[in-house]
Coordinates of C-alpha atoms in Angstrom, one line a residue:
M26 CA 0.0 0.0 0.0
N27 CA 1.6 3.3 -1.1
S28 CA 1.4 6.8 0.4
A29 CA -1.4 8.0 -1.9
D30 CA -3.6 5.0 -1.2
R31 CA -3.1 5.8 2.5
A32 CA -4.1 9.4 1.8
A33 CA -7.3 8.3 0.0
L34 CA -8.1 6.1 2.9
A35 CA -7.6 9.0 5.3
A36 CA -10.0 11.1 3.2
N37 CA -12.8 8.5 3.7
P38 CA -14.8 9.4 6.8
S39 CA -16.0 5.9 7.3
R40 CA -12.5 4.8 8.0
R41 CA -12.0 7.5 10.5
R42 CA -14.5 6.3 13.1
L43 CA -13.6 4.4 16.2
L44 CA -16.3 2.2 17.6
A45 CA -17.9 3.7 20.6
G46 CA -17.0 0.7 22.8
A47 CA -13.3 1.0 21.9
V48 CA -13.2 4.7 22.6
A49 CA -14.9 4.1 26.0
A50 CA -12.4 1.4 26.8
V51 CA -9.4 3.6 26.0
A52 CA -11.0 6.4 28.1
A53 CA -11.3 4.1 31.0
A54 CA -7.7 2.9 30.7
T55 CA -6.1 6.4 30.3
G56 CA -8.4 8.3 32.6
G57 CA -8.0 11.4 30.4
G58 CA -10.4 14.0 29.2
L59 CA -10.7 15.3 25.7
L60 CA -7.9 17.5 24.3
S61 CA -9.7 20.8 24.0
A62 CA -8.9 24.2 22.7
C63 CA -7.8 25.2 26.2
S64 CA -6.0 22.1 27.3
S65 CA -2.4 21.2 26.8
G66 CA -2.6 17.5 27.1
K67 CA 0.7 15.8 28.2
G68 CA 2.9 18.5 26.7
G69 CA 2.6 21.3 29.2
S70 CA 1.9 24.9 28.3
T71 CA 3.7 24.8 24.9
A72 CA 1.1 22.4 23.5
K73 CA -1.7 24.9 22.7
G74 CA -5.2 23.7 21.7
G75 CA -4.0 20.2 21.5
V76 CA -1.4 21.4 18.9
A77 CA 2.3 21.8 19.5
G78 CA 3.4 25.5 19.2
N79 CA 6.4 26.6 17.2
D80 CA 8.6 26.8 20.3
T81 CA 7.8 23.2 21.1
L82 CA 8.4 22.0 17.5
A83 CA 11.8 23.8 17.4
S84 CA 12.9 21.8 20.4
V85 CA 11.6 18.3 19.6
L86 CA 11.8 17.9 15.8
P87 CA 14.7 15.9 14.3
A88 CA 17.2 17.7 12.1
Y89 CA 16.8 16.9 8.3
A90 CA 19.6 15.3 6.2
A91 CA 18.7 14.2 2.7
S92 CA 19.6 10.7 1.6
T93 CA 22.5 10.4 -0.9
V94 CA 22.2 6.6 -1.5
V95 CA 20.9 7.0 -5.1
T96 CA 20.2 9.9 -7.5
P97 CA 16.7 10.0 -9.0
D98 CA 16.2 9.8 -12.8
I99 CA 13.5 12.5 -12.6
P100 CA 14.3 15.0 -9.8
S101 CA 11.8 16.8 -7.6
V102 CA 10.2 19.9 -9.2
N103 CA 8.4 22.4 -7.0
G104 CA 8.3 19.9 -4.2
S105 CA 7.1 17.0 -6.4
T106 CA 8.0 13.4 -5.7
P107 CA 11.2 12.2 -7.5
A108 CA 11.1 9.2 -9.8
F109 CA 13.4 6.2 -10.3
L110 CA 13.1 4.4 -13.7
K111 CA 15.4 1.5 -13.1
F112 CA 17.2 -0.4 -10.4
P113 CA 20.8 0.6 -9.9
A114 CA 23.3 -2.0 -11.2
E115 CA 25.0 -2.0 -7.9
L116 CA 22.9 -1.5 -4.7
K117 CA 24.4 0.4 -1.8
A118 CA 24.0 -0.3 1.9
S119 CA 22.2 2.5 3.8
V120 CA 22.7 0.8 7.2
A121 CA 26.3 0.4 8.5
N122 CA 25.7 -2.4 10.9
K123 CA 23.1 -5.0 11.9
P124 CA 20.8 -2.8 14.1
G125 CA 19.5 -5.5 16.5
K126 CA 21.2 -7.0 19.5
G127 CA 19.1 -10.1 19.8
G128 CA 16.0 -8.6 21.3
S129 CA 12.5 -10.1 20.9
Y130 CA 9.5 -7.9 20.2
T131 CA 5.8 -7.9 19.3
F132 CA 4.6 -5.7 16.4
F133 CA 0.9 -4.8 16.0
T134 CA 0.1 -3.4 12.5
P135 CA -2.7 -3.4 10.0
L136 CA -2.7 -5.6 6.9
W137 CA -4.8 -5.1 3.8
G138 CA -4.4 -8.5 2.2
A139 CA -3.9 -12.1 3.2
D140 CA -1.8 -13.0 6.3
P141 CA 1.2 -15.2 5.1
G142 CA 0.8 -17.3 8.3
S143 CA 3.5 -18.8 10.4
G144 CA 6.8 -20.1 9.0
S145 CA 7.3 -17.2 6.6
K146 CA 10.7 -17.3 5.0
Y147 CA 10.4 -13.6 4.4
F148 CA 10.0 -12.7 8.1
T149 CA 12.8 -15.2 9.0
A150 CA 15.1 -13.4 6.5
M151 CA 14.2 -10.0 7.9
D152 CA 14.8 -11.2 11.5
D153 CA 18.2 -12.4 10.5
A154 CA 19.1 -9.1 8.7
L155 CA 17.8 -7.1 11.7
G156 CA 19.3 -9.1 14.5
I157 CA 16.0 -9.4 16.4
K158 CA 13.0 -11.7 16.6
V159 CA 9.6 -10.2 15.8
K160 CA 6.2 -11.7 16.7
W161 CA 3.8 -10.1 14.2
Q162 CA 0.2 -9.4 15.2
L163 CA -1.1 -8.6 11.7
Q164 CA -4.7 -7.3 11.9
D165 CA -7.2 -6.9 9.1
G166 CA -7.0 -3.3 8.1
V167 CA -10.8 -3.1 7.5
T168 CA -11.6 -3.9 11.2
Y169 CA -8.3 -2.5 12.6
Q170 CA -9.9 0.3 14.5
D171 CA -11.9 -1.7 17.0
K172 CA -9.0 -4.1 17.6
L173 CA -6.7 -1.1 18.1
G174 CA -9.0 0.4 20.8
A175 CA -9.1 -2.9 22.7
V176 CA -5.3 -3.2 22.6
L177 CA -4.7 0.3 23.9
A178 CA -7.2 -0.2 26.6
G179 CA -5.2 -3.1 28.1
D180 CA -2.1 -3.3 30.1
N181 CA -0.1 -5.4 27.7
V182 CA 0.5 -2.9 24.9
P183 CA 2.7 -4.3 22.0
D184 CA 6.2 -3.2 21.8
L185 CA 5.5 -1.4 18.5
F186 CA 1.9 -0.5 17.5
C187 CA 0.7 1.3 14.4
I188 CA -2.1 3.9 14.4
P189 CA -3.5 5.2 11.1
G190 CA -4.3 8.9 11.2
W191 CA -8.0 8.3 10.6
N192 CA -8.1 6.4 13.9
I193 CA -6.6 9.2 15.9
L194 CA -9.9 10.4 17.4
G195 CA -11.6 10.6 20.7
Q196 CA -9.4 9.3 23.5
I197 CA -6.7 7.8 21.2
P198 CA -4.4 10.9 21.6
N199 CA -4.6 10.5 25.4
A200 CA -3.7 6.8 25.0
I201 CA -0.7 7.8 22.9
G202 CA 0.4 10.2 25.6
A203 CA 0.0 7.5 28.3
K204 CA 1.4 4.4 26.5
A205 CA 3.8 5.6 23.8
A206 CA 7.5 6.3 24.5
D207 CA 8.9 9.8 24.2
L208 CA 11.4 9.5 21.3
G209 CA 12.7 13.1 21.7
P210 CA 15.7 12.1 23.8
Y211 CA 16.8 9.8 21.0
L212 CA 15.8 11.6 17.8
S213 CA 15.4 15.4 18.4
G214 CA 17.7 17.8 16.7
E215 CA 21.1 16.3 15.7
K216 CA 20.6 13.1 17.7
I217 CA 18.8 11.6 14.7
K218 CA 22.0 11.6 12.7
K219 CA 22.7 8.3 14.4
Y220 CA 19.9 7.0 12.1
P221 CA 20.5 8.4 8.6
N222 CA 17.5 6.9 6.9
L223 CA 15.2 8.4 9.6
A224 CA 17.0 11.7 9.2
A225 CA 16.1 11.7 5.5
I226 CA 12.3 11.7 6.3
P227 CA 10.9 15.2 5.6
T228 CA 10.4 17.5 8.6
G229 CA 6.7 17.9 7.9
A230 CA 6.2 14.2 8.5
W231 CA 8.0 14.3 11.8
Q232 CA 5.9 17.3 12.8
M233 CA 2.8 15.1 12.7
C234 CA 4.4 12.8 15.1
V235 CA 4.3 15.3 17.9
F236 CA 1.6 14.5 20.4
G237 CA 1.1 16.5 23.6
G238 CA 4.3 18.5 22.9
K239 CA 6.5 15.4 22.7
L240 CA 7.9 13.4 19.7
R241 CA 6.2 10.1 20.1
G242 CA 5.6 8.7 16.6
L243 CA 7.5 7.2 13.6
P244 CA 5.9 8.5 10.4
M245 CA 5.0 7.0 7.0
P246 CA 5.4 10.1 4.8
N247 CA 2.9 10.9 2.1
R248 CA 3.4 12.3 -1.4
P249 CA 2.2 15.9 -1.7
L250 CA -0.1 14.8 -4.5
G251 CA -1.6 11.5 -5.4
G252 CA -4.6 11.0 -3.2
V253 CA -6.8 12.2 -6.0
V254 CA -5.7 11.8 -9.6
P255 CA -7.9 12.1 -12.7
Y256 CA -6.9 9.4 -15.2
Y257 CA -7.8 9.1 -18.8
R258 CA -7.4 6.3 -21.4
A259 CA -4.7 7.8 -23.5
D260 CA -4.7 4.9 -26.0
L261 CA -8.5 5.2 -26.7
L262 CA -8.6 9.0 -26.9
E263 CA -5.7 9.0 -29.2
A264 CA -7.4 6.4 -31.4
K265 CA -10.4 8.8 -31.6
G266 CA -8.0 11.7 -32.7
I267 CA -8.4 13.5 -29.4
T268 CA -5.0 15.0 -28.5
Q269 CA -6.1 18.1 -26.6
L270 CA -7.7 17.7 -23.2
P271 CA -10.2 20.1 -21.7
K272 CA -8.9 23.3 -20.0
T273 CA -12.2 24.4 -18.4
A274 CA -15.1 22.7 -16.7
D275 CA -17.4 23.6 -19.6
E276 CA -15.0 22.0 -22.1
F277 CA -15.0 18.8 -20.0
L278 CA -18.8 18.7 -20.0
K279 CA -18.9 19.1 -23.8
L280 CA -16.2 16.4 -24.4
A281 CA -17.9 14.1 -21.9
K282 CA -21.2 14.4 -23.8
D283 CA -19.5 13.8 -27.2
L284 CA -17.7 10.7 -25.9
T285 CA -20.7 9.0 -24.4
S286 CA -22.6 6.4 -26.4
A287 CA -24.9 4.3 -24.3
D288 CA -25.7 2.1 -27.4
A289 CA -21.9 1.3 -27.7
K290 CA -21.7 0.8 -23.9
V291 CA -19.2 3.6 -23.6
W292 CA -19.6 6.4 -21.1
A293 CA -17.2 9.3 -20.7
C294 CA -16.4 8.8 -17.1
D295 CA -17.0 7.3 -13.7
D296 CA -18.0 9.5 -10.7
M297 CA -15.7 12.6 -10.9
W298 CA -16.7 14.3 -7.7
W299 CA -13.2 14.1 -6.3
T300 CA -11.8 15.8 -9.4
A301 CA -14.6 18.5 -9.4
Q302 CA -13.5 19.6 -5.9
V303 CA -10.0 20.4 -7.3
L304 CA -11.2 22.1 -10.4
F305 CA -13.2 24.5 -8.3
N306 CA -10.3 25.3 -5.9
L307 CA -12.2 23.7 -3.0
V308 CA -10.2 23.2 0.2
P309 CA -9.7 19.5 1.2
G310 CA -12.5 17.4 2.6
S311 CA -10.5 15.8 5.5
M312 CA -10.0 17.1 9.0
P313 CA -8.4 19.5 9.9
N314 CA -7.8 21.0 6.5
Y315 CA -11.4 21.8 5.6
W316 CA -11.1 25.5 6.6
K317 CA -10.1 28.6 4.8
Q318 CA -10.0 32.3 5.8
D319 CA -12.4 34.7 4.2
G320 CA -12.2 38.3 5.3
G321 CA -10.4 37.3 8.5
R322 CA -13.0 34.7 9.4
L323 CA -12.7 31.0 9.3
V324 CA -15.0 29.4 6.8
H325 CA -15.7 25.7 6.4
R326 CA -15.5 24.3 2.9
I327 CA -19.3 23.5 3.0
E328 CA -19.9 27.2 3.5
T329 CA -18.0 28.3 0.4
P330 CA -19.5 29.1 -3.0
E331 CA -16.8 26.8 -4.5
Y332 CA -18.5 23.9 -2.7
L333 CA -21.9 24.5 -4.3
E334 CA -20.3 25.2 -7.7
A335 CA -18.5 21.9 -7.7
L336 CA -21.6 20.1 -6.7
S337 CA -23.6 21.8 -9.4
W338 CA -21.0 21.0 -12.1
T339 CA -20.9 17.3 -11.1
Q340 CA -24.7 17.3 -11.1
K341 CA -24.7 18.4 -14.7
L342 CA -22.2 15.7 -15.6
Y343 CA -24.6 13.1 -14.2
A344 CA -27.7 14.8 -15.7
Q345 CA -26.4 14.7 -19.2
G346 CA -25.8 11.0 -19.0
S347 CA -22.0 11.0 -19.2
V348 CA -21.5 8.9 -16.0
H349 CA -21.5 5.1 -16.2
P350 CA -24.8 3.7 -14.9
D351 CA -23.1 1.6 -12.4
A352 CA -21.4 4.6 -10.9
V353 CA -24.8 6.3 -10.8
A354 CA -25.9 3.4 -8.8
G355 CA -23.0 3.9 -6.4
K356 CA -21.0 0.8 -7.4
S357 CA -17.6 2.4 -6.8
N358 CA -15.7 -0.8 -6.3
D359 CA -15.8 -1.7 -10.0
A360 CA -14.5 1.6 -11.3
K361 CA -11.2 0.2 -12.4
T362 CA -12.8 -2.6 -14.3
R363 CA -15.1 -0.2 -16.1
F364 CA -12.0 1.9 -17.0
T365 CA -9.8 -1.0 -18.2
S366 CA -12.6 -2.5 -20.2
G367 CA -13.1 0.8 -22.1
Q368 CA -16.6 1.4 -20.8
T369 CA -15.3 4.6 -19.2
L370 CA -12.5 6.9 -20.5
F371 CA -12.0 9.0 -17.4
M372 CA -11.9 8.1 -13.8
N373 CA -10.3 9.4 -10.6
D374 CA -8.5 7.3 -7.9
G375 CA -5.3 7.3 -5.9
D376 CA -2.0 6.6 -7.6
V377 CA -3.1 3.2 -8.9
M378 CA -1.4 3.7 -12.2
R379 CA 1.5 1.3 -11.8
G380 CA -0.7 -1.6 -10.6
M381 CA -3.2 -1.2 -13.4
M382 CA -0.5 -0.9 -16.1
N383 CA 1.1 -4.1 -14.8
E384 CA -2.2 -5.8 -14.7
Q385 CA -3.0 -5.0 -18.3
A386 CA 0.5 -5.6 -19.7
K387 CA -0.3 -9.1 -21.0
A388 CA -4.1 -8.8 -21.3
N389 CA -4.0 -5.6 -23.3
P390 CA -0.5 -4.5 -24.3
K391 CA -1.8 -1.3 -26.0
F392 CA -3.5 -0.2 -22.8
R393 CA -2.2 3.2 -21.6
M394 CA -3.6 5.4 -18.9
K395 CA -2.2 8.8 -18.0
P396 CA -3.0 11.4 -15.4
M397 CA -5.0 14.4 -16.7
D398 CA -3.7 17.9 -15.7
F399 CA -6.0 19.7 -13.3
F400 CA -7.3 23.0 -14.4
A401 CA -9.2 25.8 -12.8
H402 CA -12.9 25.5 -13.7
D403 CA -13.0 28.8 -15.5
G404 CA -9.5 28.7 -17.0
G405 CA -8.1 30.9 -14.3
R406 CA -5.6 30.3 -11.6
L407 CA -5.7 26.8 -10.1
E408 CA -5.2 26.3 -6.3
L409 CA -4.2 22.8 -5.7
Y410 CA -4.1 21.9 -2.0
V411 CA -1.4 19.4 -1.1
G412 CA -2.1 16.5 1.3
Q413 CA -0.9 16.1 4.8
P414 CA 2.8 15.1 5.0
A415 CA 2.1 11.9 6.9
G416 CA -0.9 9.7 7.4
I417 CA 0.0 6.6 9.4
F418 CA 2.2 6.4 12.5
S419 CA 3.9 3.8 14.6
F420 CA 4.7 4.1 18.3
L421 CA 7.0 2.3 20.8
S422 CA 5.7 1.2 24.1
A423 CA 6.6 3.4 27.1
K424 CA 7.4 0.3 29.0
L425 CA 10.5 -0.4 26.9
S426 CA 13.9 0.3 28.4
G427 CA 16.2 2.9 26.8
A428 CA 18.3 0.1 25.3
Q429 CA 15.2 -1.5 23.7
I430 CA 14.1 1.8 22.3
E431 CA 17.4 2.3 20.7
E432 CA 17.4 -1.2 19.3
L433 CA 13.9 -0.6 17.7
L434 CA 14.9 2.8 16.4
G435 CA 17.7 1.0 14.6
V436 CA 15.1 -1.4 13.1
A437 CA 13.0 1.6 12.1
D438 CA 16.1 3.1 10.4
F439 CA 16.5 -0.1 8.4
A440 CA 12.8 -0.1 7.5
A441 CA 13.1 3.5 6.2
A442 CA 15.9 2.5 3.8
P443 CA 15.4 4.3 0.4
F444 CA 15.0 2.9 -3.0
G445 CA 18.3 1.8 -4.5
S446 CA 19.6 0.4 -1.2
K447 CA 20.2 -3.3 -0.2
E448 CA 17.9 -2.9 2.7
F449 CA 15.1 -1.6 0.5
L450 CA 15.4 -4.6 -1.8
L451 CA 15.2 -7.1 1.0
E452 CA 12.3 -5.4 2.7
K453 CA 10.2 -4.9 -0.4
F454 CA 11.0 -8.1 -2.3
G455 CA 12.5 -10.6 0.1
V456 CA 15.2 -13.1 -0.8
E457 CA 16.5 -13.5 -4.3
G458 CA 15.7 -16.9 -5.7
T459 CA 13.1 -17.5 -3.1
H460 CA 10.8 -14.5 -3.3
Y461 CA 11.9 -12.9 -6.5
T462 CA 14.1 -13.3 -9.6
K463 CA 15.5 -10.6 -11.8
D464 CA 14.5 -9.9 -15.4
A465 CA 16.9 -8.9 -18.2
S466 CA 16.9 -5.3 -16.9
G467 CA 17.8 -6.3 -13.4
T468 CA 14.2 -5.5 -12.1
P469 CA 13.0 -7.9 -9.4
V470 CA 10.0 -10.1 -10.4
Q471 CA 8.1 -11.8 -7.6
T472 CA 7.8 -15.5 -7.4
E473 CA 4.6 -17.2 -6.3
L474 CA 6.0 -17.5 -2.8
G475 CA 7.0 -13.8 -2.8
T476 CA 3.5 -12.7 -3.7
K477 CA 2.2 -14.7 -0.7
E478 CA 4.9 -13.9 1.9
V479 CA 6.2 -10.4 1.2
V480 CA 3.3 -8.3 2.5
S481 CA 3.1 -4.7 3.7
S482 CA 4.5 -5.0 7.2
Y483 CA 7.8 -3.3 7.8
E484 CA 6.6 -0.2 6.0
F485 CA 4.3 0.4 9.0
V486 CA 7.4 0.5 11.3
A487 CA 8.8 3.5 9.3
S488 CA 9.0 4.5 5.7
P489 CA 11.4 6.6 3.6
A490 CA 10.7 9.8 1.9
P491 CA 8.2 9.2 -0.9
A492 CA 9.5 8.2 -4.3
I493 CA 8.0 7.0 -7.6
A494 CA 10.1 3.9 -7.9
W495 CA 8.5 1.9 -10.8
P496 CA 11.3 0.3 -12.7
D497 CA 8.8 -2.3 -14.0
Q498 CA 6.8 0.6 -15.6
P499 CA 9.3 3.3 -16.6
Q500 CA 6.9 5.1 -18.9
A501 CA 4.2 5.2 -16.4
A502 CA 6.6 6.5 -13.8
T503 CA 7.7 9.2 -16.2
D504 CA 4.1 10.2 -17.0
F505 CA 3.2 10.3 -13.3
A506 CA 6.3 12.2 -12.1
N507 CA 6.0 14.8 -14.9
W508 CA 2.3 15.3 -14.1
M509 CA 3.1 15.9 -10.5
G510 CA 5.9 18.3 -11.4
R511 CA 3.5 20.3 -13.5
M512 CA 0.8 20.3 -10.9
M513 CA 3.0 21.2 -8.0
A514 CA 3.5 24.6 -9.6
F515 CA 0.0 25.3 -8.3
G516 CA 0.6 23.5 -5.0
K517 CA -0.7 25.2 -1.9
K518 CA -0.7 24.2 1.8
P519 CA -4.1 24.2 3.5
M520 CA -4.6 25.7 6.8
F521 CA -3.5 23.5 9.8
Y522 CA -1.1 21.8 7.5
G523 CA 1.0 19.3 9.4
M524 CA -0.9 19.8 12.6
Q525 CA -2.2 17.0 14.8
V526 CA -5.6 18.4 15.7
Q527 CA -8.1 16.4 17.8
E528 CA -11.6 17.7 17.6
P529 CA -13.9 17.4 20.6
T530 CA -15.8 14.1 20.2
R531 CA -19.2 15.8 20.3
L532 CA -18.2 17.9 17.2
A533 CA -16.0 15.4 15.3
S534 CA -18.9 13.7 13.6
L535 CA -20.6 16.8 12.4
Y536 CA -19.2 16.6 8.9
T537 CA -19.3 12.9 8.2
R538 CA -22.9 12.8 7.1
F539 CA -22.2 15.2 4.2
K540 CA -20.7 12.5 2.1
D541 CA -24.1 10.8 1.7
I542 CA -25.7 14.1 1.0
E543 CA -23.2 15.0 -1.7
N544 CA -23.9 11.6 -3.3
D545 CA -27.6 12.4 -3.4
V546 CA -27.1 16.0 -4.8
V547 CA -24.7 15.1 -7.7
R548 CA -27.1 12.3 -8.7
G549 CA -30.1 14.6 -8.7
R550 CA -31.8 12.9 -5.8
K551 CA -31.6 16.2 -3.8
K552 CA -31.3 19.8 -4.8
I553 CA -28.5 22.3 -4.2
S554 CA -31.0 24.1 -1.9
D555 CA -31.3 20.9 0.2
M556 CA -27.5 21.1 0.7
Q557 CA -27.8 24.8 1.7
D558 CA -30.4 23.8 4.3
E559 CA -28.0 21.1 5.7
V560 CA -25.2 23.6 6.0
A561 CA -27.5 25.9 8.0
N562 CA -28.3 23.0 10.3
W563 CA -24.6 22.1 10.6
K564 CA -23.9 25.7 11.8
K565 CA -26.7 25.6 14.4
N566 CA -25.9 22.1 15.6
G567 CA -22.2 22.7 16.4
G568 CA -20.5 24.1 13.3
D569 CA -20.1 27.5 14.8
E570 CA -18.7 25.9 18.0
L571 CA -16.2 23.9 15.9
R572 CA -15.2 27.2 14.2
A573 CA -14.5 28.8 17.5
F574 CA -12.4 25.7 18.5
Y575 CA -10.2 26.1 15.4
Q576 CA -10.0 29.9 15.8
D577 CA -8.7 29.4 19.3
I578 CA -5.9 27.2 17.9
L579 CA -5.0 29.9 15.4
D580 CA -5.0 32.5 18.0
K581 CA -2.6 30.5 20.2
N582 CA -0.4 29.0 17.5
G583 CA -0.4 31.4 14.6
S584 CA -2.2 31.2 11.3
G585 CA -0.5 28.0 10.1
S586 CA 1.0 27.5 6.7

């Protein structure tokens, strides 16, 4: 699972709800109240509004030192993610010595996929390389939130436990403060230089690991863009003689109408609501970034004219029949199948491009998808809001000794090894001849056992700075990297960027119901005026109180980025 997939998960409100029983259990275990706009949590007076102030950040954040293990083929542009188009002929070691000293630990992490089971040759090889013994407690990612709550409520917290950002709600921040080790004494400032791969993680990702004024987490950095990408079937559009893509929202509507032929079972697109929000310069839909300032006043995205305009445009796209009927019916899980089969020519998703290109390589060698450039709806200036710098975090148990913490930080340093290193190859592909072979270009190709055993696991311990490392799909990597480089020219940080904000529980669910209302409005089942009524109810039922909560954070911490 890559960083943009994680960002897409984080944007889904249904994944950001803890079960009430789990929250209550954690509350009972930690004995803490909510972090509010006037409390400082565990961090003292420098943690204002549940958010670490600049003075605290300056004292706890690690120093940054970029990795020099390998030079990207396509460098970063305007903060975009660099790309690697091939594996280096000779891999370098990014870790000087085996990090472990023979310790034995329990790791509690999510898994979106099949558990490889006991006796995994991959985990055995990793244990040998790390010099430790890990007992994995891999949990189904779909039901992870309730299991996480139960674990944090108990006394036997795993030595390392992972918490996705969308689960950091309710009493979870208090549980982190009570049960996660303070990593500041080991990583703050120049101390992190002992762990060069961790030092190469961007500062913004570390900022999101500060809870209650202390550095407690190990981050999984996100790409600045990739959570929402509009894709088009480049092969099919070129076959139709279409070489110029739309530059305004009206042009997209016209093209979508022209491309649609229900008789031929071809529709222009799948649901494009995600893309519409970008075209109309709408601030993000995920907490805490759904605010902007207008005339010195905080305004929620649902209160902006851009929100209604984006809904209205998407409603027109549906009304003119350009959206696939299955998408109209809300069958979102089959969007990729509709796209690869040619039933739709545009869709939006996370950065699924590499996987889909690999999937179609044999079945349809001519298949080619590309990301479409975003554009401002009226042809004016685009404002493209970047995503949060990290979305998933791991924590070490506060019960560990200093020597154990240092041993596990060495393991995290190994896990954060960059593309082009020996450690990266082992972590991502396993053992050569057992889990992968190499093709003529030197690119690893997974064996059947590799597909089963090499699952997302150590990436949840820590991850390197994001990279587009697709040596198996160099053209797709080039297309995606160049798209991001062009788009980052319009990149803009939302308010509260990089901040760990915990909303009061009674207000945190105010916005979640809007997703269902949005679905009804764009499909014509409700009117724009119905949404306006819902916004008015939101304000009366706690929206204005939530606004005051965020305003207090601004007053105490500054205006953000």
